[in-house]
Amino acid sequence: DRALLEILYSTGIRVSELVGLDIQDVDFIGGVAKIRGKGKKERLVPIGDTALRAAKGYLDKRPDEPAMRNKAALFLNKNGGRLTDGSVRSIVDKYIRIASIRGRVSPHTLRHSFATHLLDRGADLRAVQELLGHANLSTTQIYTHVTTGRLKSAYDKAHPRA
């Protein structure tokens, strides 16, 4: 579960992209993953060290049994098949309940957090567009409204003439 959550946040990939990941798509040395997105477009996305360590730990503990139907898949369910979108949502929901988080939180929230945190720390909007796999910049610009609000709030709190 930890590896799954870490990769979702570290990469900002969609749930459908996560469940489609194969072990061979992850370059554990280079720290990147080949992601197959919408329209079968491929892109390379960096993966943070914490997420890579969690994925390695998961793979080390994963059973290597003949009953596993899909050994190529990075994430497997208890029956050895590839995880589904719904099973990822269930895992995220489980930890939302454990953390007693109120409000609407979904796997897509991790994608939004990824993009917002990059922009908050000065990442270029075009770079974030590439990382998210958005075809149009206007789709990525949704995240700028969040960060603009944070900038205004910081300005109002800190500027002597605000």
PDB file of C-alpha atoms in Angstrom:
ATOM      1  CA  ASP A   1       0.000   0.000   0.000  1.00  0.00           C
ATOM      2  CA  ARG A   2       2.805   2.370   0.892  1.00  0.00           C
ATOM      3  CA  ALA A   3       4.570   1.831  -2.437  1.00  0.00           C
ATOM      4  CA  LEU A   4       1.349   2.474  -4.308  1.00  0.00           C
ATOM      5  CA  LEU A   5       0.608   5.695  -2.392  1.00  0.00           C
ATOM      6  CA  GLU A   6       4.195   6.925  -2.653  1.00  0.00           C
ATOM      7  CA  ILE A   7       4.294   6.373  -6.408  1.00  0.00           C
ATOM      8  CA  LEU A   8       0.941   8.091  -6.942  1.00  0.00           C
ATOM      9  CA  TYR A   9       2.112  11.204  -5.097  1.00  0.00           C
ATOM     10  CA  SER A  10       5.739  11.149  -6.263  1.00  0.00           C
ATOM     11  CA  THR A  11       4.851  10.937  -9.953  1.00  0.00           C
ATOM     12  CA  GLY A  12       1.418  12.544 -10.219  1.00  0.00           C
ATOM     13  CA  ILE A  13       0.286   9.769 -12.551  1.00  0.00           C
ATOM     14  CA  ARG A  14      -3.342   8.804 -13.069  1.00  0.00           C
ATOM     15  CA  VAL A  15      -4.744   5.698 -11.369  1.00  0.00           C
ATOM     16  CA  SER A  16      -5.187   4.068 -14.781  1.00  0.00           C
ATOM     17  CA  GLU A  17      -1.501   4.700 -15.497  1.00  0.00           C
ATOM     18  CA  LEU A  18      -0.488   3.249 -12.139  1.00  0.00           C
ATOM     19  CA  VAL A  19      -2.384  -0.002 -12.621  1.00  0.00           C
ATOM     20  CA  GLY A  20      -0.896  -0.295 -16.110  1.00  0.00           C
ATOM     21  CA  LEU A  21       2.689  -0.042 -14.839  1.00  0.00           C
ATOM     22  CA  ASP A  22       4.894  -3.065 -15.362  1.00  0.00           C
ATOM     23  CA  ILE A  23       8.058  -3.759 -13.377  1.00  0.00           C
ATOM     24  CA  GLN A  24      10.138  -3.227 -16.519  1.00  0.00           C
ATOM     25  CA  ASP A  25       8.666   0.277 -16.889  1.00  0.00           C
ATOM     26  CA  VAL A  26      10.441   1.420 -13.732  1.00  0.00           C
ATOM     27  CA  ASP A  27      14.132   2.297 -13.970  1.00  0.00           C
ATOM     28  CA  PHE A  28      15.167   1.869 -10.336  1.00  0.00           C
ATOM     29  CA  ILE A  29      18.698   3.116 -11.033  1.00  0.00           C
ATOM     30  CA  GLY A  30      17.755   6.117 -13.167  1.00  0.00           C
ATOM     31  CA  GLY A  31      14.744   6.998 -11.026  1.00  0.00           C
ATOM     32  CA  VAL A  32      12.232   7.276 -13.873  1.00  0.00           C
ATOM     33  CA  ALA A  33       9.194   5.371 -15.081  1.00  0.00           C
ATOM     34  CA  LYS A  34       7.811   4.965 -18.575  1.00  0.00           C
ATOM     35  CA  ILE A  35       4.141   5.880 -18.347  1.00  0.00           C
ATOM     36  CA  ARG A  36       1.539   4.974 -20.942  1.00  0.00           C
ATOM     37  CA  GLY A  37      -1.081   7.694 -20.743  1.00  0.00           C
ATOM     38  CA  LYS A  38      -4.241   8.647 -22.544  1.00  0.00           C
ATOM     39  CA  GLY A  39      -4.231   7.918 -26.253  1.00  0.00           C
ATOM     40  CA  LYS A  40      -1.392   5.426 -25.732  1.00  0.00           C
ATOM     41  CA  LYS A  41       1.069   8.315 -25.491  1.00  0.00           C
ATOM     42  CA  GLU A  42       4.244   7.480 -23.582  1.00  0.00           C
ATOM     43  CA  ARG A  43       6.212   9.799 -21.348  1.00  0.00           C
ATOM     44  CA  LEU A  44       9.049   9.496 -18.846  1.00  0.00           C
ATOM     45  CA  VAL A  45       8.291  10.638 -15.320  1.00  0.00           C
ATOM     46  CA  PRO A  46      10.812  10.936 -12.479  1.00  0.00           C
ATOM     47  CA  ILE A  47      10.140   8.950  -9.314  1.00  0.00           C
ATOM     48  CA  GLY A  48      11.385  10.219  -5.963  1.00  0.00           C
ATOM     49  CA  ASP A  49      13.800   8.221  -3.828  1.00  0.00           C
ATOM     50  CA  THR A  50      11.196   7.559  -1.128  1.00  0.00           C
ATOM     51  CA  ALA A  51       8.792   6.069  -3.671  1.00  0.00           C
ATOM     52  CA  LEU A  52      11.559   3.987  -5.248  1.00  0.00           C
ATOM     53  CA  ARG A  53      12.582   2.575  -1.862  1.00  0.00           C
ATOM     54  CA  ALA A  54       8.962   1.722  -1.086  1.00  0.00           C
ATOM     55  CA  ALA A  55       8.537   0.007  -4.471  1.00  0.00           C
ATOM     56  CA  LYS A  56      11.745  -2.000  -3.972  1.00  0.00           C
ATOM     57  CA  GLY A  57      10.557  -3.026  -0.506  1.00  0.00           C
ATOM     58  CA  TYR A  58       7.217  -4.096  -1.941  1.00  0.00           C
ATOM     59  CA  LEU A  59       8.848  -6.154  -4.693  1.00  0.00           C
ATOM     60  CA  ASP A  60      11.202  -7.801  -2.187  1.00  0.00           C
ATOM     61  CA  LYS A  61       8.210  -8.948  -0.126  1.00  0.00           C
ATOM     62  CA  ARG A  62       5.972  -9.869  -3.045  1.00  0.00           C
ATOM     63  CA  PRO A  63       5.510 -13.625  -3.377  1.00  0.00           C
ATOM     64  CA  ASP A  64       7.004 -15.237  -6.456  1.00  0.00           C
ATOM     65  CA  GLU A  65       4.588 -18.087  -6.941  1.00  0.00           C
ATOM     66  CA  PRO A  66       3.452 -19.882 -10.084  1.00  0.00           C
ATOM     67  CA  ALA A  67      -0.142 -18.927  -9.205  1.00  0.00           C
ATOM     68  CA  MET A  68       0.639 -15.276  -9.934  1.00  0.00           C
ATOM     69  CA  ARG A  69      -1.192 -14.590 -13.186  1.00  0.00           C
ATOM     70  CA  ASN A  70       0.575 -11.391 -14.087  1.00  0.00           C
ATOM     71  CA  LYS A  71       4.182 -11.324 -12.970  1.00  0.00           C
ATOM     72  CA  ALA A  72       4.955  -8.371 -15.261  1.00  0.00           C
ATOM     73  CA  ALA A  73       2.598  -5.999 -13.440  1.00  0.00           C
ATOM     74  CA  LEU A  74       4.182  -3.821 -10.766  1.00  0.00           C
ATOM     75  CA  PHE A  75       1.176  -4.004  -8.461  1.00  0.00           C
ATOM     76  CA  LEU A  76      -0.742  -7.219  -7.968  1.00  0.00           C
ATOM     77  CA  ASN A  77      -3.891  -8.097  -6.078  1.00  0.00           C
ATOM     78  CA  LYS A  78      -4.094 -10.976  -3.609  1.00  0.00           C
ATOM     79  CA  ASN A  79      -4.959 -13.392  -6.431  1.00  0.00           C
ATOM     80  CA  GLY A  80      -1.872 -12.527  -8.462  1.00  0.00           C
ATOM     81  CA  GLY A  81      -3.682 -10.401 -11.028  1.00  0.00           C
ATOM     82  CA  ARG A  82      -3.118  -6.774 -11.918  1.00  0.00           C
ATOM     83  CA  LEU A  83      -4.711  -4.248  -9.561  1.00  0.00           C
ATOM     84  CA  THR A  84      -7.781  -2.460 -10.867  1.00  0.00           C
ATOM     85  CA  ASP A  85      -8.707   1.223 -10.652  1.00  0.00           C
ATOM     86  CA  GLY A  86     -11.333   0.312  -8.060  1.00  0.00           C
ATOM     87  CA  SER A  87      -8.866  -1.554  -5.865  1.00  0.00           C
ATOM     88  CA  VAL A  88      -6.531   1.473  -5.849  1.00  0.00           C
ATOM     89  CA  ARG A  89      -9.465   3.674  -4.834  1.00  0.00           C
ATOM     90  CA  SER A  90     -10.285   1.239  -2.012  1.00  0.00           C
ATOM     91  CA  ILE A  91      -6.700   1.350  -0.742  1.00  0.00           C
ATOM     92  CA  VAL A  92      -6.686   5.155  -0.760  1.00  0.00           C
ATOM     93  CA  ASP A  93     -10.092   5.231   0.962  1.00  0.00           C
ATOM     94  CA  LYS A  94      -8.778   2.879   3.654  1.00  0.00           C
ATOM     95  CA  TYR A  95      -5.974   5.285   4.569  1.00  0.00           C
ATOM     96  CA  ILE A  96      -8.244   8.311   4.389  1.00  0.00           C
ATOM     97  CA  ARG A  97     -10.432   6.630   7.026  1.00  0.00           C
ATOM     98  CA  ILE A  98      -7.409   5.662   9.154  1.00  0.00           C
ATOM     99  CA  ALA A  99      -6.132   9.245   9.029  1.00  0.00           C
ATOM    100  CA  SER A 100      -9.618  10.521   9.925  1.00  0.00           C
ATOM    101  CA  ILE A 101      -9.533  12.961   7.035  1.00  0.00           C
ATOM    102  CA  ARG A 102     -12.866  14.618   6.410  1.00  0.00           C
ATOM    103  CA  GLY A 103     -13.916  15.921   3.056  1.00  0.00           C
ATOM    104  CA  ARG A 104     -13.527  14.576  -0.409  1.00  0.00           C
ATOM    105  CA  VAL A 105     -10.192  12.882  -0.979  1.00  0.00           C
ATOM    106  CA  SER A 106      -9.525  10.508  -3.845  1.00  0.00           C
ATOM    107  CA  PRO A 107      -6.502   9.098  -5.661  1.00  0.00           C
ATOM    108  CA  HIS A 108      -6.841  12.066  -8.012  1.00  0.00           C
ATOM    109  CA  THR A 109      -6.290  14.353  -5.010  1.00  0.00           C
ATOM    110  CA  LEU A 110      -2.713  13.016  -4.862  1.00  0.00           C
ATOM    111  CA  ARG A 111      -2.286  14.055  -8.504  1.00  0.00           C
ATOM    112  CA  HIS A 112      -3.570  17.541  -7.705  1.00  0.00           C
ATOM    113  CA  SER A 113      -1.268  17.752  -4.682  1.00  0.00           C
ATOM    114  CA  PHE A 114       1.705  16.704  -6.821  1.00  0.00           C
ATOM    115  CA  ALA A 115       1.050  19.469  -9.357  1.00  0.00           C
ATOM    116  CA  THR A 116       0.221  22.122  -6.775  1.00  0.00           C
ATOM    117  CA  HIS A 117       3.334  21.397  -4.715  1.00  0.00           C
ATOM    118  CA  LEU A 118       5.549  21.626  -7.806  1.00  0.00           C
ATOM    119  CA  LEU A 119       4.032  24.959  -8.817  1.00  0.00           C
ATOM    120  CA  ASP A 120       4.224  26.274  -5.238  1.00  0.00           C
ATOM    121  CA  ARG A 121       7.956  25.608  -5.302  1.00  0.00           C
ATOM    122  CA  GLY A 122       8.480  27.417  -8.598  1.00  0.00           C
ATOM    123  CA  ALA A 123       8.222  24.675 -11.221  1.00  0.00           C
ATOM    124  CA  ASP A 124       7.564  25.814 -14.764  1.00  0.00           C
ATOM    125  CA  LEU A 125       3.953  25.318 -15.897  1.00  0.00           C
ATOM    126  CA  ARG A 126       5.093  23.649 -19.143  1.00  0.00           C
ATOM    127  CA  ALA A 127       7.204  21.161 -17.182  1.00  0.00           C
ATOM    128  CA  VAL A 128       4.228  20.299 -14.975  1.00  0.00           C
ATOM    129  CA  GLN A 129       2.134  19.877 -18.131  1.00  0.00           C
ATOM    130  CA  GLU A 130       4.632  17.315 -19.437  1.00  0.00           C
ATOM    131  CA  LEU A 131       4.820  15.463 -16.131  1.00  0.00           C
ATOM    132  CA  LEU A 132       1.039  15.189 -15.905  1.00  0.00           C
ATOM    133  CA  GLY A 133       0.687  14.131 -19.531  1.00  0.00           C
ATOM    134  CA  HIS A 134      -1.727  16.928 -20.390  1.00  0.00           C
ATOM    135  CA  ALA A 135      -2.166  17.555 -24.117  1.00  0.00           C
ATOM    136  CA  ASN A 136      -3.228  21.174 -23.553  1.00  0.00           C
ATOM    137  CA  LEU A 137      -1.639  23.751 -21.299  1.00  0.00           C
ATOM    138  CA  SER A 138      -5.107  25.042 -20.394  1.00  0.00           C
ATOM    139  CA  THR A 139      -5.757  21.778 -18.539  1.00  0.00           C
ATOM    140  CA  THR A 140      -2.636  22.323 -16.440  1.00  0.00           C
ATOM    141  CA  GLN A 141      -3.507  25.975 -15.772  1.00  0.00           C
ATOM    142  CA  ILE A 142      -6.281  24.827 -13.433  1.00  0.00           C
ATOM    143  CA  TYR A 143      -3.564  24.302 -10.823  1.00  0.00           C
ATOM    144  CA  THR A 144      -2.324  27.903 -11.080  1.00  0.00           C
ATOM    145  CA  HIS A 145      -5.551  29.189  -9.531  1.00  0.00           C
ATOM    146  CA  VAL A 146      -4.771  27.259  -6.367  1.00  0.00           C
ATOM    147  CA  THR A 147      -1.239  28.578  -6.146  1.00  0.00           C
ATOM    148  CA  THR A 148      -2.268  32.151  -7.008  1.00  0.00           C
ATOM    149  CA  GLY A 149      -4.654  32.031  -4.060  1.00  0.00           C
ATOM    150  CA  ARG A 150      -1.841  30.890  -1.794  1.00  0.00           C
ATOM    151  CA  LEU A 151       0.392  33.681  -3.059  1.00  0.00           C
ATOM    152  CA  LYS A 152      -2.298  36.280  -2.366  1.00  0.00           C
ATOM    153  CA  SER A 153      -2.852  34.864   1.111  1.00  0.00           C
ATOM    154  CA  ALA A 154       0.886  34.973   1.890  1.00  0.00           C
ATOM    155  CA  TYR A 155       1.067  38.518   0.556  1.00  0.00           C
ATOM    156  CA  ASP A 156      -1.892  39.635   2.658  1.00  0.00           C
ATOM    157  CA  LYS A 157      -0.370  38.133   5.806  1.00  0.00           C
ATOM    158  CA  ALA A 158       3.187  39.323   5.322  1.00  0.00           C
ATOM    159  CA  HIS A 159       3.249  42.573   3.345  1.00  0.00           C
ATOM    160  CA  PRO A 160       3.174  45.694   5.524  1.00  0.00           C
ATOM    161  CA  ARG A 161       0.943  47.580   3.041  1.00  0.00           C
ATOM    162  CA  ALA A 162      -1.437  44.739   2.209  1.00  0.00           C
TER     163      ALA A 162
END
